[in-house]
Amino acid sequence: MDSRKRKNSAAFYDVDGTLIRINIVHAFAFYAMRKPSLMSAVKTTAQTAASVPLFWAADKISRKWFNELFYRLYSGFSEDRLVILSEELFEEVIEPNIYPRARDLIDESRRAGCRQVLLSGALDFTMRPLARYLGVDDFIANRLEFKDGYATGKLAKPFVGGATKPTLMRDYARRHGIDLAESWAYSDSYSDLTMLAVVGRPTACNPDRRLRAVARSYDWPVLDLD
Amino acid sequence: MRAIRPRTRARDREQVVTIDTDSAPRILFSGENFLLEDLPVGTRVIYPRRPMTGVANRIAAIRYALNHPEDMPPLHALLEPGMRVTIAVDDISLPLPPMVRPDIRQTVLEIVCEMLADHGVDDVHIIVATSLHRRMTDGEIRRMVGDRVWNEFWPERLYNHDACDPDGMVVLGKTRHGELVESNKRAADSDLCIYVNINLVPMDGGHKSMGVGLCGYESLKAHHTPKAIVDSNSFMDPSNSALSSSVERIGRVVDEHLKVFHIETVLNSRMFSGPLDFLMKNEDDFTESDRLKFHAIKWTLDRTPRPLRREVFMRTPAAYELIGCYAGATEPAHAKTLAKCYEQYAVEVEGQADILITGIPYISPYNVNSKALNPLLVQVMALGYFYHMYRKRPLLRDGGVLILTHPCSDHFDPVHHPSYIEFFNRLLPETRDAYTLEKKYQDEFAYNPSYVEMYRRGNAYHGAHPFYMWYWGQRGREKVGRVIAVGTDNTTVPGLLGWETADTLAEAIAMGQSSTGRGAQITMMHHPPILITDVH
């Protein structure tokens, strides 16, 4: 049985759309609607709704631009409050939206001896309860910059998303003695093509139309976790 | 297009025809199409036996078998109220192509389930014994078991076996040869297991039913090896097959731990009927109607896209009929099954062939309802199954030339055969050596989490399955001198498989004769339907 154990391989999972049905906008909406005062909650929610076309356009051009624009909305949020709300967010929103077969996939991968790593453009405090629930070894996520306990609306470096994911994966692999050629990556989005291309065993999970086409072209396995 | 002319002269033997100057051209399968080829004078064409007459009342035949089993009390005498029973059934790999409704498994299941209910046995599960094959879809299972059983049992008590479920498998022990014996936990925990089998060829049924159908990967590793395949002469002759011997040892351990009541069914060879019934005939005996039907179908197929051709073939079920049903203990029931199988399939042939010609059809046990007969499956049909369609002595002499007709397209079904794609494109360019592949890569594929997930919850064959397909052809690869593929649409696929190519059958025969001599004995196996040769 030892032959099945892979000591130097890892499985990197994108999260939004890959393991869970929701995305960072849902998470922000949750935080926004739970602002301390009703007025500020309404204002932030309205602001977010009005910005949706802009976010959509930015995402089409660059995931990096989208994230920079989007995370400005967090400006002024208190760090303590976000951390506390993240637990509620997980229980009320994220956990019910985990794809039914996501847990099975992670279990299979763990049985094969792979190190389990979530790699997401979402925020670290949002990822933490999910990582704990899924029992993964590590997670790499975006971090907000805080000043005097309040978010500045900027992301701390290194930024996680799109083209930076393979760099972060390489760094992670170097630090943990992981052979990327013997590793897996799972994503649902064409914007994560580079993340998939950097490992030896890319797998498209619930892929969007463009990624599905790429996966078919390159004969990558396609999983449906729903 | 050339005509297939009716022939009036009598022949010496119905199954073996020697081509002369008056002979009609012969029809060969080439994937989802046909080739019509003139064969050299003196070529032997071996036809399957005519389909045996089916039993007049199959329900009565099944009931009789249940009430008169071999070396076991009748099924009703084994039942007690409140007992736990697991019924295992063969999966979609049998029969080929799928049979017209009602499937024989449906008939058996309806009788058995009724009997169980009558005896107060309510804790009943039906497991599709897929082993490492793909999970059957809901629609496929429903078609197989019929609405009555489906409505009563699905989904909680009617499901696919899962060889990779860590909580669903149990180790029963080891054989005296050290082979690990695993089984489905539900079956192992049952007071009685009933296995409902379809026997299409002699390698099916017997100990293979429980020993393989409900096993896990680590158990299958014991005998699905290049060595076991090479030591199997042949798959269709269990008494001369190392593979069968290993499965028997495993099956005996299963029988020591589980009480198993086998219900084995034997089907005749009526694979084609209706508009395709001409495929069951000798071309010399074609009527005008047969000739017109063939040419009309060929004309249409030539102008139809491949996926549509495939769909048409896959939706044409076979009109198989039950010719035997035997029940009871594993070995005595299976002995009767085997005898009936050979009665249907065995054809006596004088002498081996130097050059063997065989058409490769659109279907194999592993691509029912798939999008393609992929290159590895073409290989397994040629060097695994068709080369092995003999008892004791191969039809093709060692070092002979095997000519096959198939486009060998680079098409795979990514849903059913994802690991095949990686095997074919990543491993075969590195080596064709089955022993190296087994040692170096088999476990890697078997425990690849993506493939495990696709096997367990998708509809993919297990990650290790392409390895078995490659091993399946190992004896053929070692014994056959040359393999020449005719009518291929590319040279890359045959090249990766280690085959030569020819544009026409005449060219392939000439290529073969360059190594076997002009006086080479040329034989064509006219199948499907299935035939097994007894070479004297």
GROMACS .gro file of N, CA and C in nm, chain B residues 32-33 56 62 80 142 146 161 168 251-252 258 291 324 355 357 363-364 368 401 466 477 490 495 510 528 532:
model
   81
  258GLU      N    1  -1.722   0.176  -3.706
  258GLU     CA    2  -1.866   0.201  -3.726
  258GLU      C    3  -1.901   0.195  -3.874
  259ASN      N    4  -1.831   0.114  -3.949
  259ASN     CA    5  -1.859   0.098  -4.091
  259ASN      C    6  -1.816  -0.043  -4.132
  282ALA      N    7  -3.807  -2.202  -2.504
  282ALA     CA    8  -3.942  -2.156  -2.539
  282ALA      C    9  -3.997  -2.062  -2.432
  288ILE      N   10  -3.571  -2.039  -1.602
  288ILE     CA   11  -3.502  -1.980  -1.485
  288ILE      C   12  -3.558  -2.040  -1.357
  306GLU      N   13  -3.478  -1.748   0.467
  306GLU     CA   14  -3.543  -1.741   0.598
  306GLU      C   15  -3.592  -1.598   0.618
  368ARG      N   16  -3.161   0.125  -1.509
  368ARG     CA   17  -3.306   0.108  -1.522
  368ARG      C   18  -3.341   0.019  -1.641
  372GLY      N   19  -3.517  -0.322  -1.539
  372GLY     CA   20  -3.660  -0.307  -1.563
  372GLY      C   21  -3.725  -0.216  -1.461
  387HIS      N   22  -2.131  -0.112  -0.748
  387HIS     CA   23  -2.020  -0.148  -0.660
  387HIS      C   24  -1.916  -0.036  -0.663
  394GLY      N   25  -1.639   0.052   0.229
  394GLY     CA   26  -1.730  -0.042   0.164
  394GLY      C   27  -1.665  -0.171   0.120
  477GLY      N   28  -1.180  -1.705  -0.591
  477GLY     CA   29  -1.322  -1.737  -0.579
  477GLY      C   30  -1.347  -1.843  -0.472
  478ARG      N   31  -1.254  -1.937  -0.460
  478ARG     CA   32  -1.273  -2.042  -0.358
  478ARG      C   33  -1.264  -1.982  -0.217
  484LEU      N   34  -1.839  -1.667   0.217
  484LEU     CA   35  -1.974  -1.621   0.182
  484LEU      C   36  -2.056  -1.738   0.127
  517ARG      N   37  -2.843  -0.839  -5.013
  517ARG     CA   38  -2.746  -0.760  -5.089
  517ARG      C   39  -2.786  -0.613  -5.091
  550GLY      N   40  -2.965  -2.135  -2.200
  550GLY     CA   41  -2.939  -2.219  -2.084
  550GLY      C   42  -2.939  -2.136  -1.958
  581ILE      N   43  -0.159  -1.615  -4.179
  581ILE     CA   44  -0.210  -1.477  -4.178
  581ILE      C   45  -0.356  -1.482  -4.134
  583ILE      N   46  -0.700  -1.263  -4.066
  583ILE     CA   47  -0.767  -1.135  -4.094
  583ILE      C   48  -0.889  -1.123  -4.004
  589ILE      N   49  -1.775  -0.200  -3.108
  589ILE     CA   50  -1.806  -0.219  -2.965
  589ILE      C   51  -1.708  -0.317  -2.901
  590SER      N   52  -1.686  -0.295  -2.773
  590SER     CA   53  -1.608  -0.388  -2.692
  590SER      C   54  -1.675  -0.392  -2.555
  594VAL      N   55  -1.936   0.046  -2.415
  594VAL     CA   56  -2.080   0.053  -2.441
  594VAL      C   57  -2.127   0.195  -2.407
  627VAL      N   58   0.101  -1.335  -3.902
  627VAL     CA   59   0.065  -1.194  -3.928
  627VAL      C   60  -0.083  -1.174  -3.897
  692PRO      N   61  -0.665   0.124  -1.809
  692PRO     CA   62  -0.591   0.117  -1.935
  692PRO      C   63  -0.471   0.023  -1.929
  703ARG      N   64   0.087  -0.977  -2.837
  703ARG     CA   65   0.205  -0.902  -2.882
  703ARG      C   66   0.328  -0.990  -2.887
  716ASN      N   67  -0.495   0.749  -3.984
  716ASN     CA   68  -0.371   0.816  -3.944
  716ASN      C   69  -0.264   0.708  -3.925
  721GLY      N   70   0.127   0.353  -3.509
  721GLY     CA   71   0.270   0.359  -3.477
  721GLY      C   72   0.294   0.346  -3.328
  736ALA      N   73  -0.034  -0.870  -4.908
  736ALA     CA   74   0.096  -0.875  -4.977
  736ALA      C   75   0.209  -0.847  -4.879
  754PRO      N   76  -1.797  -1.002  -3.552
  754PRO     CA   77  -1.894  -1.076  -3.473
  754PRO      C   78  -2.008  -1.131  -3.558
  758ILE      N   79  -1.534  -1.935  -3.139
  758ILE     CA   80  -1.412  -1.981  -3.073
  758ILE      C   81  -1.363  -2.102  -3.150
   0.00000   0.00000   0.00000
